[in-house]
PDB file of C-alpha atoms in Angstrom:
ATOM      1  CA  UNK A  96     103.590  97.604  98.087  1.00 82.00           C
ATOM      2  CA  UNK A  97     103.640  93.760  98.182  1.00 86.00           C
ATOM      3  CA  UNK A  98     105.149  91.933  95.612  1.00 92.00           C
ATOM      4  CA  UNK A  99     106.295  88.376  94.058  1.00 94.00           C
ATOM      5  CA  UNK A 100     109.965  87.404  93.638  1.00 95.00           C
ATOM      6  CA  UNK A 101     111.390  83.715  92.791  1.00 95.00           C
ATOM      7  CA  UNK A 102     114.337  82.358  94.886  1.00 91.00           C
ATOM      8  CA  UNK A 103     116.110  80.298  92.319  1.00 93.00           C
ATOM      9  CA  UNK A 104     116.997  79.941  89.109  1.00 95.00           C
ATOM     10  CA  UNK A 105     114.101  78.049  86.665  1.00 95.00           C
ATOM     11  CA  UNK A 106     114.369  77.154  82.876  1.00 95.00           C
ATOM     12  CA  UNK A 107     111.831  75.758  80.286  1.00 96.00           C
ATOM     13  CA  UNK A 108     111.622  75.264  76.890  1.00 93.00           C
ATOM     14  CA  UNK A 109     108.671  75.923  74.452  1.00 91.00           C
ATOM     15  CA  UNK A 110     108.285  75.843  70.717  1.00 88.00           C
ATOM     16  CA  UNK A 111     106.452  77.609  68.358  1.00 89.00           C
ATOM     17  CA  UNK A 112     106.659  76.799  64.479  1.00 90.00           C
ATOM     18  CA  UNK A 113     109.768  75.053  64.454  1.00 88.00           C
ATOM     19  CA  UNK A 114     111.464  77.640  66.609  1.00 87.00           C
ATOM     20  CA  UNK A 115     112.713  77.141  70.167  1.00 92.00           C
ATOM     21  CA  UNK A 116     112.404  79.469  72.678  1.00 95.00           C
ATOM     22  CA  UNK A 117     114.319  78.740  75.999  1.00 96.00           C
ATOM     23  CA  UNK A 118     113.251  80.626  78.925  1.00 96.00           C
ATOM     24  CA  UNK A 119     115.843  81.640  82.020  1.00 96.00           C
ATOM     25  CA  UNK A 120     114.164  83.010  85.027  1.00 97.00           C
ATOM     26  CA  UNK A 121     116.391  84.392  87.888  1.00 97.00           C
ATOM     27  CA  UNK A 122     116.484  86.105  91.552  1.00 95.00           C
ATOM     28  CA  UNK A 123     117.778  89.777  90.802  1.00 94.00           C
ATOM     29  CA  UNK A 124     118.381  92.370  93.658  1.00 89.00           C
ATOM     30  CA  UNK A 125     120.045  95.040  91.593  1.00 92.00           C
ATOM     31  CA  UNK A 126     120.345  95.725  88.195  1.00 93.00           C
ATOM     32  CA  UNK A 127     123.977  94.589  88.113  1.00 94.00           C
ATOM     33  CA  UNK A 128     123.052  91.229  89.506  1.00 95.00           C
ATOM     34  CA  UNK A 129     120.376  91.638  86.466  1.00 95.00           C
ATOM     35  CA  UNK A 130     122.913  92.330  83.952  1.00 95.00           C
ATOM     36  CA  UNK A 131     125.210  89.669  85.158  1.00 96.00           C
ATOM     37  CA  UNK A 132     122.579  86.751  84.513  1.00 96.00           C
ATOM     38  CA  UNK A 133     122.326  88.178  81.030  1.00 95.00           C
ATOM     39  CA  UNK A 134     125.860  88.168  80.310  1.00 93.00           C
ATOM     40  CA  UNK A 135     126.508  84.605  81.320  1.00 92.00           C
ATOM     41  CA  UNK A 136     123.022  83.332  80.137  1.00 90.00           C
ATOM     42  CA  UNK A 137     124.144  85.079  76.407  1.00 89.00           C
ATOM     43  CA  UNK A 138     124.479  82.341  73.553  1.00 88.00           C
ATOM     44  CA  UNK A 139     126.033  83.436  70.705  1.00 84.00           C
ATOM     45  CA  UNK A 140     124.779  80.496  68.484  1.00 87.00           C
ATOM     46  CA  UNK A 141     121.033  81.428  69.008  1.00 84.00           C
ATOM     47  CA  UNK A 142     119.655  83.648  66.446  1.00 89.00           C
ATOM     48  CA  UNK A 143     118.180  85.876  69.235  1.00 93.00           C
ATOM     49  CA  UNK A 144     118.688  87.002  73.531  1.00 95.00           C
ATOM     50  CA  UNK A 145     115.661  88.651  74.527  1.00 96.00           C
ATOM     51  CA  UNK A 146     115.312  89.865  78.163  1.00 96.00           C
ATOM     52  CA  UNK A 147     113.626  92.030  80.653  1.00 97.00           C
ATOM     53  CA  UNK A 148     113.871  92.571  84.082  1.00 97.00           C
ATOM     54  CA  UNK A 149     112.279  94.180  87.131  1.00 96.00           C
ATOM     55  CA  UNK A 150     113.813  95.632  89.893  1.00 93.00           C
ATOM     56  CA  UNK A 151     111.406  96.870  92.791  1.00 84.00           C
ATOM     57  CA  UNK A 152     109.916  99.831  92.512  1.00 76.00           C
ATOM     58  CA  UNK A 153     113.463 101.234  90.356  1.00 76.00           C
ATOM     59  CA  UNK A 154     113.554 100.013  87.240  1.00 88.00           C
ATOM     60  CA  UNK A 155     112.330  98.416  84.571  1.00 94.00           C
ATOM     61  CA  UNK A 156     113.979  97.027  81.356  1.00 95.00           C
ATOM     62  CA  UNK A 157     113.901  95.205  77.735  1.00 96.00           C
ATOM     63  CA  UNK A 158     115.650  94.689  75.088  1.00 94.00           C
ATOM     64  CA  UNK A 159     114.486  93.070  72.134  1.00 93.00           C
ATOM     65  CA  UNK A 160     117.840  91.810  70.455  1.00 90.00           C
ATOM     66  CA  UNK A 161     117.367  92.217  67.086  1.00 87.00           C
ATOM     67  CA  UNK A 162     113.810  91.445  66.727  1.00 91.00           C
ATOM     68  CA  UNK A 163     111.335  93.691  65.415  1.00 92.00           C
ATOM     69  CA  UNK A 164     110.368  96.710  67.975  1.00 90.00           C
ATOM     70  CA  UNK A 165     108.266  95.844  71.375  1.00 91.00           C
ATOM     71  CA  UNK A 166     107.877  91.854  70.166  1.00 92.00           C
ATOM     72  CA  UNK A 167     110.270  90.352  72.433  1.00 93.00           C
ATOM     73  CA  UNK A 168     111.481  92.324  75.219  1.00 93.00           C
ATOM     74  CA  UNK A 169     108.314  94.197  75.836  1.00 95.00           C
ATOM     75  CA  UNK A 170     105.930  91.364  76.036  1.00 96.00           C
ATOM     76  CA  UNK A 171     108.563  89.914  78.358  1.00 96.00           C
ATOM     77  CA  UNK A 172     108.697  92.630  80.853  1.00 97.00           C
ATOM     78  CA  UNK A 173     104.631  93.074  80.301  1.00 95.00           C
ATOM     79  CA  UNK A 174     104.121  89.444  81.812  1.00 96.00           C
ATOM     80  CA  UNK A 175     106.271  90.402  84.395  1.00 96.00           C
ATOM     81  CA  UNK A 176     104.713  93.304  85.772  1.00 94.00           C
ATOM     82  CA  UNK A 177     100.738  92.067  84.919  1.00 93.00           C
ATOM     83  CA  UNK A 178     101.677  89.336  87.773  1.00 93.00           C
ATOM     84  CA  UNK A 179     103.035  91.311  90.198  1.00 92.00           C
ATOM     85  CA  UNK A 180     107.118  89.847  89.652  1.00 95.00           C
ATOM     86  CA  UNK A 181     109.420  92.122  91.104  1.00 94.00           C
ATOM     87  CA  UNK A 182     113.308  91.585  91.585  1.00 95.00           C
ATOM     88  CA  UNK A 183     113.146  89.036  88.663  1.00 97.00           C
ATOM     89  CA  UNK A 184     115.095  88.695  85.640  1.00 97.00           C
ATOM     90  CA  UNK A 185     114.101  86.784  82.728  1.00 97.00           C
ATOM     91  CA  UNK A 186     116.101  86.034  79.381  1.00 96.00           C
ATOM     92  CA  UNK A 187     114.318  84.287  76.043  1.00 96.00           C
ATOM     93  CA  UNK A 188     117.047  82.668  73.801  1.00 94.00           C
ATOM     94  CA  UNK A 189     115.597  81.954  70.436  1.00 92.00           C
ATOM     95  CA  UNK A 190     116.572  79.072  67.565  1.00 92.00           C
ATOM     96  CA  UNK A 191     115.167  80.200  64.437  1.00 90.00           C
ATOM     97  CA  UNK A 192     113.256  77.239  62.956  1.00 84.00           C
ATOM     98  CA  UNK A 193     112.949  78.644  59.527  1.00 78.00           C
ATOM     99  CA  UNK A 194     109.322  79.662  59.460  1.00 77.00           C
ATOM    100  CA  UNK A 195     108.492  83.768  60.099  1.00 80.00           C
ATOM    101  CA  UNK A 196     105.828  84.357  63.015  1.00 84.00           C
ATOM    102  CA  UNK A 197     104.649  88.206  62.081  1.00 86.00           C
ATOM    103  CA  UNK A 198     105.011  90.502  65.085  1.00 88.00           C
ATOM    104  CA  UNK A 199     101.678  89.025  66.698  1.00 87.00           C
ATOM    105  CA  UNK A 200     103.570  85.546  66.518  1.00 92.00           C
ATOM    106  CA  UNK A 201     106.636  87.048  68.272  1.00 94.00           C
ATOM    107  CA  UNK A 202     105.105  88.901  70.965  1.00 94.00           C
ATOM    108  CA  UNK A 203     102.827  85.912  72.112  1.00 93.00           C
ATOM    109  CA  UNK A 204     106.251  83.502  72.363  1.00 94.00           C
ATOM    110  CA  UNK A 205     108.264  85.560  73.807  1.00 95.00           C
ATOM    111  CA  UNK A 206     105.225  86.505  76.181  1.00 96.00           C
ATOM    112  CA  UNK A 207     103.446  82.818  76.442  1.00 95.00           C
ATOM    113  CA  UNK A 208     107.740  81.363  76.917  1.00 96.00           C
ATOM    114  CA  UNK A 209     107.665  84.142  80.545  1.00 96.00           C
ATOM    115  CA  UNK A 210     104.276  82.660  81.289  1.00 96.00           C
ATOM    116  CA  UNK A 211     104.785  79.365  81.101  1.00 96.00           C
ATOM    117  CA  UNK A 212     107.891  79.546  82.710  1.00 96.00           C
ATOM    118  CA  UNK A 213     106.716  80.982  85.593  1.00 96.00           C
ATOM    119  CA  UNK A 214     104.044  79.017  85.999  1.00 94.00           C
ATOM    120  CA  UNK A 215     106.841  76.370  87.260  1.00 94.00           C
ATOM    121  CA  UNK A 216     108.633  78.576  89.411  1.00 94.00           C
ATOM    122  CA  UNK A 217     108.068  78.548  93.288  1.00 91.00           C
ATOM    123  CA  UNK A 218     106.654  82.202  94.258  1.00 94.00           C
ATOM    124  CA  UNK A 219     107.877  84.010  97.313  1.00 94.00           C
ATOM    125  CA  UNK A 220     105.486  86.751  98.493  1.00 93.00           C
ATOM    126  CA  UNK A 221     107.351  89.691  99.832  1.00 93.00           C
ATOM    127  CA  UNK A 222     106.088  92.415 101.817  1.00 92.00           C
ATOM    128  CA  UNK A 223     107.078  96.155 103.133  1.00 93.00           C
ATOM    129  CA  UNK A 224     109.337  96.118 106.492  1.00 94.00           C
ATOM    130  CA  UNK A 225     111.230  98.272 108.238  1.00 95.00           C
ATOM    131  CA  UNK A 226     115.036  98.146 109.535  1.00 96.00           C
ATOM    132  CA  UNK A 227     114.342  99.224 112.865  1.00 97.00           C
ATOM    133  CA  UNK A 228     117.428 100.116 115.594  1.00 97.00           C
ATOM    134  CA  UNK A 229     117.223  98.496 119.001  1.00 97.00           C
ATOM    135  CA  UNK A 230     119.239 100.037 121.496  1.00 97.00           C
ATOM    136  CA  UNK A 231     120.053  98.912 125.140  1.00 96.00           C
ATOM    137  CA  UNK A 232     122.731  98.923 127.597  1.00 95.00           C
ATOM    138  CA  UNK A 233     125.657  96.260 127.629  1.00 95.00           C
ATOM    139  CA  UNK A 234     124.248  94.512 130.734  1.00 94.00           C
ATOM    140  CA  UNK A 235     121.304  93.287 128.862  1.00 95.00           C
ATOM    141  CA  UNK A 236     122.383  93.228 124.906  1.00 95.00           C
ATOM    142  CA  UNK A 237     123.203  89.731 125.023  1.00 93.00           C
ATOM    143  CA  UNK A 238     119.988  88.408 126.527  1.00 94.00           C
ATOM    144  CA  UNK A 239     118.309  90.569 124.264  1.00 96.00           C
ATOM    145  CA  UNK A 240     120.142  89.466 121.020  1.00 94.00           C
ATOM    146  CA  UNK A 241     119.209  85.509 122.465  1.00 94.00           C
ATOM    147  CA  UNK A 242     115.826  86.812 122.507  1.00 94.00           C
ATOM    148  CA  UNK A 243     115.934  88.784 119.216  1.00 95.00           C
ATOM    149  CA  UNK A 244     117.018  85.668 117.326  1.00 92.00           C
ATOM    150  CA  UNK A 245     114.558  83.287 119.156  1.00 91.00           C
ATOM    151  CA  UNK A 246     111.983  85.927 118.137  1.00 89.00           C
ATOM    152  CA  UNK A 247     112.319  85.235 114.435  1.00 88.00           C
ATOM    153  CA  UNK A 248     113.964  88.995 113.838  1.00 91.00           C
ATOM    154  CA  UNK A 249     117.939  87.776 114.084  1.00 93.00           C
ATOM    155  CA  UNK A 250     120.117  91.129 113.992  1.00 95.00           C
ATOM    156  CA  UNK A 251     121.214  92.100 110.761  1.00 94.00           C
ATOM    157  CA  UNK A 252     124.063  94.246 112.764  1.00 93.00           C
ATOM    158  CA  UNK A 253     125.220  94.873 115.681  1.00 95.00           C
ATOM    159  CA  UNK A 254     126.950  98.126 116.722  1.00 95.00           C
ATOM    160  CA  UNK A 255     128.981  98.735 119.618  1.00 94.00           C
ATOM    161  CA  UNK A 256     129.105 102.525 121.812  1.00 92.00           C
ATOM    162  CA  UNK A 257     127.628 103.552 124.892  1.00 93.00           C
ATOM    163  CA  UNK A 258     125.107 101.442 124.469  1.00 95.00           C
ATOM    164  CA  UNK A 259     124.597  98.125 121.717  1.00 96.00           C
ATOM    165  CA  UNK A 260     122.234  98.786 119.148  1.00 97.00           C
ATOM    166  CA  UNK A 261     121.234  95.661 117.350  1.00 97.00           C
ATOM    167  CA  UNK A 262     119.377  96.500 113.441  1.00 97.00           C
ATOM    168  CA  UNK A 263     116.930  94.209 113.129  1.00 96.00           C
ATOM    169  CA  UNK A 264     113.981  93.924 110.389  1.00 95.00           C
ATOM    170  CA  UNK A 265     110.542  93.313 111.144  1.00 95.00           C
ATOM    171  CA  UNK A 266     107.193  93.756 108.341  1.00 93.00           C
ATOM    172  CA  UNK A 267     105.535  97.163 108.738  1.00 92.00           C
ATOM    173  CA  UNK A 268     102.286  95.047 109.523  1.00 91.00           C
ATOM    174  CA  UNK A 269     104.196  93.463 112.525  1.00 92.00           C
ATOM    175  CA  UNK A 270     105.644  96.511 114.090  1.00 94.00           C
ATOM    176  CA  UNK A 271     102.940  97.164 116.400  1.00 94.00           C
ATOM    177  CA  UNK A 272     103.626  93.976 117.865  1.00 94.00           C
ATOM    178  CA  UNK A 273     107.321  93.828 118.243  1.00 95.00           C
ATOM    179  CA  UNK A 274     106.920  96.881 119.981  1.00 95.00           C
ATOM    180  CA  UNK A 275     104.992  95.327 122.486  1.00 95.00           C
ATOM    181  CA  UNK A 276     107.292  92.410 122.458  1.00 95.00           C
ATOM    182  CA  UNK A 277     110.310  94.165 123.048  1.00 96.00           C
ATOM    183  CA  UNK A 278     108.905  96.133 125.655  1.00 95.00           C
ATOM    184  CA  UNK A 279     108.038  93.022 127.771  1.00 94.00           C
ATOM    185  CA  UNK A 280     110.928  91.080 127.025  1.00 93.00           C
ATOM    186  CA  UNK A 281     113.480  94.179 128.358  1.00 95.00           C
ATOM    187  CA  UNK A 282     111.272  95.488 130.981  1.00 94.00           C
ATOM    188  CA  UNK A 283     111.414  98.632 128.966  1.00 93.00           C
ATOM    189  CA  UNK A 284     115.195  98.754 128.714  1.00 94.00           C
ATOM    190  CA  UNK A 285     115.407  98.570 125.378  1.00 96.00           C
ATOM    191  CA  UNK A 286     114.538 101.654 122.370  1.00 95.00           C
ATOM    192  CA  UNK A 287     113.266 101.132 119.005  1.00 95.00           C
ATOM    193  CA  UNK A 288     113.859 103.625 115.940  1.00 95.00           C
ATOM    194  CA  UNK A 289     112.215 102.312 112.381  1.00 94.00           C
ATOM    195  CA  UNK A 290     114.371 103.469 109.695  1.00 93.00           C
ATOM    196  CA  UNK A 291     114.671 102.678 105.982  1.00 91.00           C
ATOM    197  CA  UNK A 292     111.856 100.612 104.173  1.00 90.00           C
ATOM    198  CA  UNK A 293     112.398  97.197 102.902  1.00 89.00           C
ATOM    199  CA  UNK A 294     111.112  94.323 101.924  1.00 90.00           C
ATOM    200  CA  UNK A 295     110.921  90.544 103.560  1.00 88.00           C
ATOM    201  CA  UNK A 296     109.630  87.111 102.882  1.00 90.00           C
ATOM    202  CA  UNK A 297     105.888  86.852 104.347  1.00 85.00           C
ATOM    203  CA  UNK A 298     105.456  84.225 107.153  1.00 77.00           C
TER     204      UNK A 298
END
């Protein structure tokens, strides 16, 4: 399934009743890339660090830091999902301004502070692919890995044997059509094996 990732880092600030709730939006490929944004993004003068996170199709968490059950965290990771974020993790430090929101009060700032804050983040649409193997004989690999890169599908690897077999990914929706490609740009030397799903930047 498609989905929407950021690519960098994006902060903002909102307030609700006196109290401040900074929002910290970040790229996250695993869960211990998650867990290190958390760590650093931690302040241990706020009165609360709230934070969710979404990880592909894998996982899925919040954590509510003290506040009451499912008003922080949840609402968090509920924005998340409801816009299709995926590989995102997002952390809500709170300043207590002295006045008590009720759980309703919570869950929308915690929720609206995600919102808003990605609402300023640049979205990058990302799609299913396919690492696919493409194998040929020495003669021709280096042509072909000239033509791989001028193709827009640069070799993520390159393996060496009886014959070079270049990994390369391509979107599921544009395998048809590197198949064809390849074809005509080896003559037919070359063989192409799809292998493990993915996911890439659309065009």
């Amino acid at each position: 399934m498609p989905y929407t990732t950021i690519s960098e880092v994006v902060e903002h600030e909102t307030e609700v009743r006196r109290s401040r709730f900074l929002c910290a939006l970040a790229p996250a490929g695993s869960e211990e890339e998650a867990r290190a944004f958390i760590a650093a993004r931690r302040r241990r003068d706020a009165s609360h660090n709230c934070t969710a996170y979404v990880i592909g199709t894998r996982a899925q968490r919040a954590d509510d830091d003290g506040e009451p059950g499912g008003t922080a965290g949840t609402p968090m990771l509920d924005v998340l999902t409801r816009r299709g974020f995926a590989d995102v993790v997002a952390v809500v430090t709170r300043y207590f301004g002295g006045v008590l929101l009720g759980a309703g009060g919570l869950v929308r700032a915690y929720g609206g502070a995600v919102g808003e804050t990605l609402d300023r983040a640049s979205p990058v649409r990302m799609v299913p692919a396919r690492l696919v193997t493409v194998t040929i004989d020495h003669a021709h690999a280096g042509r072909l890995e000239n033509d791989l890169r001028g193709s827009g599908h640069p070799p993520r690897g390159v393996a060496y044997g009886g014959q070079v077999a270049f990994e390369v990914a391509v979107a599921e929706s544009g395998l048809p059509g590197f198949t064809d490609w390849l074809a005509t740009a080896t003559a037919g030397r070359a063989v192409a094996a799809p292998g493990a799903g993915l996911h890439l930047p659309a065009p």
